[in-house]
Amino acid sequence: MKEVGIIGAGGLTGKELLKLLNQHRYFVPIHITSNQYAGKKVKEVFPDLQLNKIADLKFSYHDESIPEKIPLFLATPNKESMDLVNLFYKKENRVVIDLSGSYRINNLEIFIKFYGFEHKYPEILKEKVYGLTEVYRELIRNSMFISNPGCYPTSVLIPLFYFKEFIKNAENIIIDSKSGVSGAGGRVEDAGFSFQNVYENFRAYKILKHQHEPEIAQYLIEFSDYKGNIVFTPHLLPIFRGILSTIVITWKKDFELNDDELYQKIQKATEKEPFVRLFKNPEEIELKNVQFTNYCDFAFRSRDNITVIVSAIDNLVKGAAGQALQNLNLILDYDEIEGLK
Amino acid sequence: MKEVGIIGAGGLTGKELLKLLNQHRYFVPIHITSNQYAGKKVKEVFPDLQLNKIADLKFSYHDESIPEKIPLFLATPNKESMDLVNLFYKKENRVVIDLSGSYRINNLEIFIKFYGFEHKYPEILKEKVYGLTEVYRELIRNSMFISNPGCYPTSVLIPLFYFKEFIKNAENIIIDSKSGVSGAGGRVEDAGFSFQNVYENFRAYKILKHQHEPEIAQYLIEFSDYKGNIVFTPHLLPIFRGILSTIVITWKKDFELNDDELYQKIQKATEKEPFVRLFKNPEEIELKNVQFTNYCDFAFRSRDNITVIVSAIDNLVKGAAGQALQNLNLILDYDEIEGLK
Amino acid sequence: MKEVGIIGAGGLTGKELLKLLNQHRYFVPIHITSNQYAGKKVKEVFPDLQLNKIADLKFSYHDESIPEKIPLFLATPNKESMDLVNLFYKKENRVVIDLSGSYRINNLEIFIKFYGFEHKYPEILKEKVYGLTEVYRELIRNSMFISNPGCYPTSVLIPLFYFKEFIKNAENIIIDSKSGVSGAGGRVEDAGFSFQNVYENFRAYKILKHQHEPEIAQYLIEFSDYKGNIVFTPHLLPIFRGILSTIVITWKKDFELNDDELYQKIQKATEKEPFVRLFKNPEEIELKNVQFTNYCDFAFRSRDNITVIVSAIDNLVKGAAGQALQNLNLILDYDEIEGLK
Amino acid sequence: MKEVGIIGAGGLTGKELLKLLNQHRYFVPIHITSNQYAGKKVKEVFPDLQLNKIADLKFSYHDESIPEKIPLFLATPNKESMDLVNLFYKKENRVVIDLSGSYRINNLEIFIKFYGFEHKYPEILKEKVYGLTEVYRELIRNSMFISNPGCYPTSVLIPLFYFKEFIKNAENIIIDSKSGVSGAGGRVEDAGFSFQNVYENFRAYKILKHQHEPEIAQYLIEFSDYKGNIVFTPHLLPIFRGILSTIVITWKKDFELNDDELYQKIQKATEKEPFVRLFKNPEEIELKNVQFTNYCDFAFRSRDNITVIVSAIDNLVKGAAGQALQNLNLILDYDEIEGLK
């Protein structure tokens, strides 16, 4: 058995990590922290986690000493994660999977503009590998520090990766994403996330201002050499789990995709992928097919110089804890799907 | 008091018309039809319509004779409406407001492609006025036959109308619309509209195939001379009422909007409009502000050569029954807002 | 036109009063207060209140002077209402409809136990009339101070009133009530009323401790001379509007109701009531029939010495604002249903 | 590995069994049937079942031959189950866990009254053991035919079992149960289970007529010798999963419970139970604590001669598939919690 730890295990992502680790046959969480719940057992904090491996585990304070060398998941806020990566990865030389956004953006000016504080460790920034498993699998396998992707970017970059050879012909990529409340980052005390304000309601937020837009742009450009527009608009769905992204690509004049050929090709490219599923019709993509799973589902349809892609993930699994575990499996040389199927 | 009738009053739109007419000080529904409910009273069919003017009104069969000359709302399916317009408007010379899609599309080939049957009355098609009140108010006032707009097109065309002088500089208009179940057209017996399949779920439908896309295109081109791409993707929200549309415009190179100036200008253009509200920030647009009202709310934000517009309507009111009543008020020379505020 | 005022018009009940007053042909709200929204117009605070009579009305502070003699609705918290009744009714001699719980309980010890503070005006307590319209109509008509019933008690006492001659034969009255969030009194900042904690969830609250239990008991005893057990358990439904109460009566040995006879009798007793509807089968009682209406629907079924009654109201209308308006109509000698149908 | 089968694996209960068996380290489903899905793989029918052990398993027709001796779960409708028990248990001598209601009621007249057809195998009826694990554990261990309890009865009988020595002092047991749609038995094509009719709505059903009432009565009397009234009222919640039951007991005059003492006692009685959790306050019982788990949570509070118990289960797990698996674990001598934690 391999011992692992979770810093910030008391939130939604931490809880999801606990659930997944319980199913893992080789990893065992031995150190989990939460200042809010320190001293309590998992089963007291999360009465629905009836899971034999973790139920009696106790939360520690963040600053309690952690057994040497055990790999850590950081499910902490951006600013905290920035410092903890320095501590755990740089100083203590551990394997670290950071689920925050603090090491995803390379450009320091863009970082400060979207995250609101200056990055203290630009040199560490360069050492991270972006944990989008399907795209950077080999880099991940050989890294000790993973910056795990945002939930929205995961839902967008995975399908676009399979279009990468064509992306240079695109002029605009217009992304309209819709997330359940667990992906939209609100705290239960925020009036904006009260039942009264979410139920039987719908709205867009952070229009042209969401920190996941530069994240999408950076990695899309990295793997596809894209030069056109990217527009990303997130919305809040009155549900708990799941992100569905509708991605419209407008191609340069005279460029047209052959949907059938491309379908064959992407099917081939994804058939060995354990967590990517290509569907025939974009109408088949729906959140209920991916909730509680580590899948990214997608499908597409074209007309003239337009292609519409629809993709879906569970924001807490493939968009956070699941992908993080997938990455740790790779790094520690376990089967990539362990704990995830 | 002015007597009016509703053909097909037993559905969601018919019910909404009944509610609105109850509030109207001058119109009184005296003839309402529904083959399903013929012989029953409104209060028996809709126990939540406790409204003194309509509660005891009885549903007739569709083919019962209708008092001469009374104006009619048609809340019937497309194919039925096609014939009823011929009967009531052409032959019987009544004022007719058709809420179906059967007379919205001018191009007969496009019509058959999206509606699935041939149009039998191309000559009547040419006589209709499209009932988008804010755009065609004077034409409506002088017409006897209104083809009432679709719910999605209403949410899209109203905001775009205020951008009409710039639209010639647009290259792409990418529309991502989300509707509650009452706007998505499902019957309660469809498994796709069961609680189990809608709740805690989300999906797109009719991708690049929805009949409201050519409707949007036709009228947008009519009032703005637009020549670029239009992409429309509808989605099904797990709520009952309301449509929110996110419209991304990409402008030609070197064309940029000045948001502040444009805001002033549109504010001026809309300030006299009783049912159009411009907001400062697109984050303020949300369904709960428009549910049960005849408002169309919208706001926009630009960056470089991109503009994002967010709009919201109640699909049953401004997207159907409310706009229909607004139009009949105009035709019969009543205050446009009568029954709607 | 008759001028009226609302103290505490910025909450859910105040908003509902505004909506109803807009429909009233004779009452016009001229003074509305809300410390939170003072200086703002109704249409700024409630964008969905597009109503011509009230949209431009401005909120005042609670302590601004109020035109002499205008009748007031108090939609203020319990403790505030206690003092405001003394001010407006006792000192200023106005007609006052208090929607809080501060004057409903006669017994001072029970009051302090359930409300948590001592009652300062026991003499005024004796002057109030309990505003359960169907039961105390004549008293209400001749009163200047109405203590408007709680939402749960309204849903329970109206149906039980029609059983009053039999209640002396009852041994137990077990009431299980379920309310949407608008009736359960939570603020949008309470974590317990967050989307995450209400959606796809259900729970009971204040078990054997809810202040509406002694309210039900007091008035039930008053009109029926009941001596048995009363148990009231409230629950929080993941919806916005409506209360459904399931009331089980166990009768003394050898006492059995004849359902058919009783149905005839209650039908007769309620047929003139504008807002009480008796249904044949308790399965027909559902919230969607009463939402946004002032109706109390109920039905019952017996077996041996057991009777089950199911009732439903809209907690914001019949359970609060609607019944308050019904009462003011009576006091000021307008048609009881004015503004409510 | 132990091979097992599921007859009727295409429904909600069958799907839940598949999910649980995937987690089981020793059981492997090798034969699953569904006439609707015959020939398809699990992963095609249930895209959210991404589980390695079951994803490629194919559904057979009901009447295809089944490997000898493998134990079977019957997730078939009542009438079908009645015959299949005869076939699989009686004739083929297999271990059978029947999840339908067809063998729960002993009294043949009551059976026909509530199930609507005559029971063809009264002699087999006598051989069944009722699979309420906590109550009949030893009998189950030694049985080959289990009639698995209904979801509502499970939520009611488990807590009442811990009151069994006092039940003789009870006069009335009034049970008010609320279930999500997955427990209420509707098909997705039923208009009554459409999104439009369930969402933002609530209603009771089968009042004094639900088949789970005699089931509760029969087993309550069996383990407690109760002689008083039992009233059971089920309700439909606008959620997917979970049952919460509010049980009010009225005791004979002069009988009062000491809550603290009883709490200690029940805590002792349940502390070794892997799936029963006693809470201190009935306000702590909520569906989100038990969803997706095999737990039955409950708590109680008394006042004078009244006790209120609140209990919660996941209807698909403890109320169906989970308890069935718990029982098969016992029969085949595996750890009772295997696959369930």
XYZ file of C-alpha atoms in Angstrom, chain A residues 181 188 190-201 238, chain B residues 199 288, chain C residues 180-182 187-201 236-241, chain D residues 199-200 238:
44
model
C -23.007 24.862 -8.453
C -22.822 27.916 0.949
C -23.029 33.309 -0.475
C -26.482 34.699 -1.175
C -25.764 34.113 -4.856
C -25.663 30.385 -4.158
C -28.767 30.269 -1.973
C -31.536 27.939 -3.076
C -33.752 30.954 -3.701
C -31.280 32.526 -6.132
C -30.160 29.435 -8.038
C -33.313 27.297 -8.316
C -35.581 28.027 -11.323
C -32.951 30.536 -12.435
C -29.436 25.010 -11.168
C -33.603 17.037 -13.381
C -35.701 35.372 -12.287
C -41.076 25.318 0.277
C -38.148 27.502 1.309
C -40.173 30.706 1.103
C -32.356 33.978 4.960
C -30.409 33.641 1.725
C -27.146 33.807 3.664
C -27.996 30.795 5.876
C -25.923 27.796 4.845
C -28.974 25.680 5.651
C -30.819 27.396 2.802
C -27.988 27.182 0.266
C -28.738 25.429 -2.989
C -26.263 22.717 -2.039
C -28.067 21.917 1.211
C -31.670 22.110 0.034
C -31.619 20.678 -3.502
C -31.991 16.871 -3.789
C -32.473 16.867 -0.010
C -38.373 21.723 4.289
C -39.202 20.917 0.647
C -36.674 21.606 -2.142
C -39.097 23.960 -3.882
C -39.867 27.657 -3.521
C -43.605 28.026 -2.861
C -40.829 19.907 -10.237
C -41.913 22.722 -7.873
C -39.379 16.526 -6.396
